[in-house]
């Protein structure tokens, strides 16, 4: 169908889910996955991952450290649908049920270099007080049908969410052939020093 | 007050005085002279008239003497003439008299010559009376004045930029601020305003003064101080002698002649542009157009008069320009005038639209031309529009040259086909037309629902547990007590899964094969052909309980051939095949679960996509035949060498769309066995003479019990409850709504249908579809004597109409009902269309017929036809043409909820809804709730059906052509399916089969099989033949190919096998085609 090898550009992402800040909870783990457009395909690396359970730091700032590495390479023909990382954080509630503590997502940075992102997290809220109570009782809190919902804007208007916590991720981005294909993602005044953020 | 006295030179003054008087006299004289001349002219004219009158009078007098008859008239005339007086000449004016008049007036009102000129002058030399000497009122007033302080705020572009210091009002009501405010501006100056605040104690009043923005030439230093007047209508009253503001007062003692003084004053200020230290004026750069537009707008504000949107509306603008009489020659109006000119000259008049994104062109990243030419952009655009071919297209190449033209070829072809009929791809031009029409309807409906797809509800986004109600809690408590492993387990409701997060391999089809009844058994080879006593029976016989006498030979055979069949079931779906183990005997019991993976088209697992899956699940029953092929008898002791052959016995076909919408299918199905199964015979169970078995065996054929479901439990798409338009009466609609609500409350599970959607998307009352319509005359003439045969033939004709579920054609959104003529035109429809047509035919044939709305297996909600003949009710399945007695255990109709006739709808309000326990007597309102009753009589709704159905005669030659085409294609396909084996065709057998097929059609799949097999046996004696005819209605080629493939005839791996394939297409009126395919495999027996 296509003549010869199609031209693509590559986006290599590595980094780690460093830490999280959820003041009210303890013993959390997280999952990550990527959401990307039709023109994107992962070539190597893990598309999804699930981290270890970590307990709160005993010191005053009480952050959760996962230092959970991730590495993936995408190839693409179109910057539309640039990959987004979607993180969901889970933890056990009082009765030991696995409960989602936060959803969050962010676009993978578009410029090469090291970037650090802090993602604010949120969870869907129960639609009524009674449901809130029963869900607390049964340990089945409202969840998104798919964590990838947080990477889309469609259909959000029907949900209500509660904001809680932050997750910090660091990315190291390397791109290949992006400029060759006419997409210039590096600002003009920024040449070699790509510390980002 | 002083007088300034001006001494004047008396002489010069006198001369001056005299001259003035003379001038005045001369002017007056001129006036009089003019008047005199006017009068004189008038006099002359009158005088002439008078002279003429005199002449006439004299002439009349002469006449009077000559004729006496006209006397009276003349006297009348003469009396009129006599009144005409002789005019007086005007008088001349006396000059001295006029001069005298002028002089006396001047002496009275003018300054006498030589008198000094006095000018009054006001001076401020007098001392103001000291406060302590003033009356008390005045003292208070002065104190008040001293107390009031003023300051001014400078407002630039409606923002306060600066304010002066507060100053007290001096005694002469004057304030000197003497301050210069420098304002550095960033925005274009729009307005400068000074607000003057007067505060007295706590209260303060505000007055606003607008100051014009200085011209660019006005610079600091050269600016003049302007005095700007202001006033304020504020009402202020005092209790002292100050008059206040806005308060009426009077100087007169009686209070008349009132005056109202308002707070007013003058502001002396100057505004100018600053000059920088080096002398450069700090004036904003002047944009010419800007100034032009601004000025013209300032002049007579266009935006104010017609609104901002009016500026884009040329017509409005032009009208405004005409109304406000805009100066077309003013250069500042130039651009406006140009716009208006172009608008009024008619070029732009056709812009009768409103554009939301006027600047869209500015934001286009490439020109339209480039955009249209680029293949990449086109591909991206098509994908974004969710065009079926490109919906999930992955990795659109980044460079144009990497996209081959081939990608678009198919799409373009399809677009092209929409306009032109392509005959070659379809076997029949009419079907091509229908397919095209269906495609169009489908596209339009699909587009409507693509929009609806983007509406989300909470359950689409968030998984949330439902709040448990008391009853649920009760049940769950009750559940605690129930046994862990019950002896008779029940199927539990499973959790539903929304379709959006599924991918390939997630969905499985679970088919649970339980058992089969009355599977055909093998006939002993070489023995005498089993004499089955099945003969064509009339409806009467079928439902009478008479038992067919079984011959003793058969009973003997029955016992000896106990294991004469080894059936197994094979389920094939999307070319994936699974099979059960082999069971033995006529009534095998498998109880096995088969798992078949499901693949959605294009990997799209959305609800709409799943609904439109048109694949069928084929459940085939085979007989496993084992042949001993051991060549050498000596090895028999040590070796086993057998060949396994499978012989197709029948099939059950369930569309995936049904499984998806029903979510589970549970029941006993009739196996579609071919009318002729070479080498097999259908034996009656001898033990069936007693008990319920007797009832069951009344219906012929083999049955298969199975359970099919989809794992995980998918949520079937919900019908979109759109408010559809309708032409029905408002009263009827209300009644329908009420009726539906009422019955829904009592029987939530029963389906009440009153209003249905027709093909144009309008709601139509259901009874309008029922109308007696005569079937094709050809069918009625076929069996002029045999009434039952005719009925069956009509039912068969209807069943031959291709079946196409709405859910596939219209993406499962709504149930559309076609009228019978539309149905005959389209030649595709689902149960409703078939049932309506059959019901209409039966009515025309003089039967009592109703439309039954209920549920059946496997269709789910469906429509059947009920007839009443010879004191019993018969239920017709219109899509298969089969009929069942009311007490038939294998009737696929499971429940009855509504009966529809041409003039009423009855809802089943009986306790039971199963066919066997329902009384069909609609006259009893306690059993059937009528829609139209005494208090709401039938309003006589006219039918939507045509007066008469017009049938086209089918072209026999076309049928023959189609027959050859199908045969050729099928032969090619079978060879294709056997890639590693040679496929030989037995011509002789094919010819025999071909001759046989028309007979089958004539007997409607009746019992001619035995003669036929005997005949075959005679002709092809040394061959072992296994094969069968398949009958289908013709719609498209692919279902035929699929059906042949599912029988697995081509799977025979015996060497030296030969095949025979014959196709017969029987044309019925109106292009309804019955296709018979006879496939057989032949093995030469040694």
JSON list of N, CA and C in Angstrom, two decimals, chain B residues 630-640:
[
{"chain": "B", "resi": 630, "resn": "UNK", "atom": "N", "xyz": [-9.64, -50.72, 6.43]},
{"chain": "B", "resi": 630, "resn": "UNK", "atom": "CA", "xyz": [-8.48, -51.59, 6.54]},
{"chain": "B", "resi": 630, "resn": "UNK", "atom": "C", "xyz": [-8.40, -52.45, 5.29]},
{"chain": "B", "resi": 631, "resn": "UNK", "atom": "N", "xyz": [-7.27, -52.36, 4.62]},
{"chain": "B", "resi": 631, "resn": "UNK", "atom": "CA", "xyz": [-7.13, -53.02, 3.33]},
{"chain": "B", "resi": 631, "resn": "UNK", "atom": "C", "xyz": [-6.92, -54.53, 3.51]},
{"chain": "B", "resi": 632, "resn": "UNK", "atom": "N", "xyz": [-6.15, -54.81, 4.50]},
{"chain": "B", "resi": 632, "resn": "UNK", "atom": "CA", "xyz": [-5.70, -56.20, 4.65]},
{"chain": "B", "resi": 632, "resn": "UNK", "atom": "C", "xyz": [-6.39, -56.84, 5.85]},
{"chain": "B", "resi": 633, "resn": "UNK", "atom": "N", "xyz": [-7.07, -57.92, 5.62]},
{"chain": "B", "resi": 633, "resn": "UNK", "atom": "CA", "xyz": [-7.81, -58.56, 6.70]},
{"chain": "B", "resi": 633, "resn": "UNK", "atom": "C", "xyz": [-6.89, -59.15, 7.77]},
{"chain": "B", "resi": 634, "resn": "UNK", "atom": "N", "xyz": [-5.67, -59.44, 7.38]},
{"chain": "B", "resi": 634, "resn": "UNK", "atom": "CA", "xyz": [-4.75, -60.07, 8.35]},
{"chain": "B", "resi": 634, "resn": "UNK", "atom": "C", "xyz": [-4.36, -59.11, 9.47]},
{"chain": "B", "resi": 635, "resn": "UNK", "atom": "N", "xyz": [-4.42, -57.84, 9.16]},
{"chain": "B", "resi": 635, "resn": "UNK", "atom": "CA", "xyz": [-4.00, -56.86, 10.17]},
{"chain": "B", "resi": 635, "resn": "UNK", "atom": "C", "xyz": [-5.13, -56.50, 11.12]},
{"chain": "B", "resi": 636, "resn": "UNK", "atom": "N", "xyz": [-6.28, -57.02, 10.85]},
{"chain": "B", "resi": 636, "resn": "UNK", "atom": "CA", "xyz": [-7.45, -56.60, 11.63]},
{"chain": "B", "resi": 636, "resn": "UNK", "atom": "C", "xyz": [-7.25, -56.83, 13.13]},
{"chain": "B", "resi": 637, "resn": "UNK", "atom": "N", "xyz": [-6.50, -57.82, 13.42]},
{"chain": "B", "resi": 637, "resn": "UNK", "atom": "CA", "xyz": [-6.29, -58.10, 14.83]},
{"chain": "B", "resi": 637, "resn": "UNK", "atom": "C", "xyz": [-5.45, -57.06, 15.54]},
{"chain": "B", "resi": 638, "resn": "UNK", "atom": "N", "xyz": [-4.53, -56.49, 14.81]},
{"chain": "B", "resi": 638, "resn": "UNK", "atom": "CA", "xyz": [-3.60, -55.58, 15.48]},
{"chain": "B", "resi": 638, "resn": "UNK", "atom": "C", "xyz": [-3.85, -54.12, 15.16]},
{"chain": "B", "resi": 639, "resn": "UNK", "atom": "N", "xyz": [-4.36, -53.82, 13.96]},
{"chain": "B", "resi": 639, "resn": "UNK", "atom": "CA", "xyz": [-4.48, -52.42, 13.53]},
{"chain": "B", "resi": 639, "resn": "UNK", "atom": "C", "xyz": [-5.94, -51.99, 13.47]},
{"chain": "B", "resi": 640, "resn": "UNK", "atom": "N", "xyz": [-6.10, -50.75, 13.66]},
{"chain": "B", "resi": 640, "resn": "UNK", "atom": "CA", "xyz": [-7.42, -50.14, 13.40]},
{"chain": "B", "resi": 640, "resn": "UNK", "atom": "C", "xyz": [-7.19, -49.07, 12.35]}
]
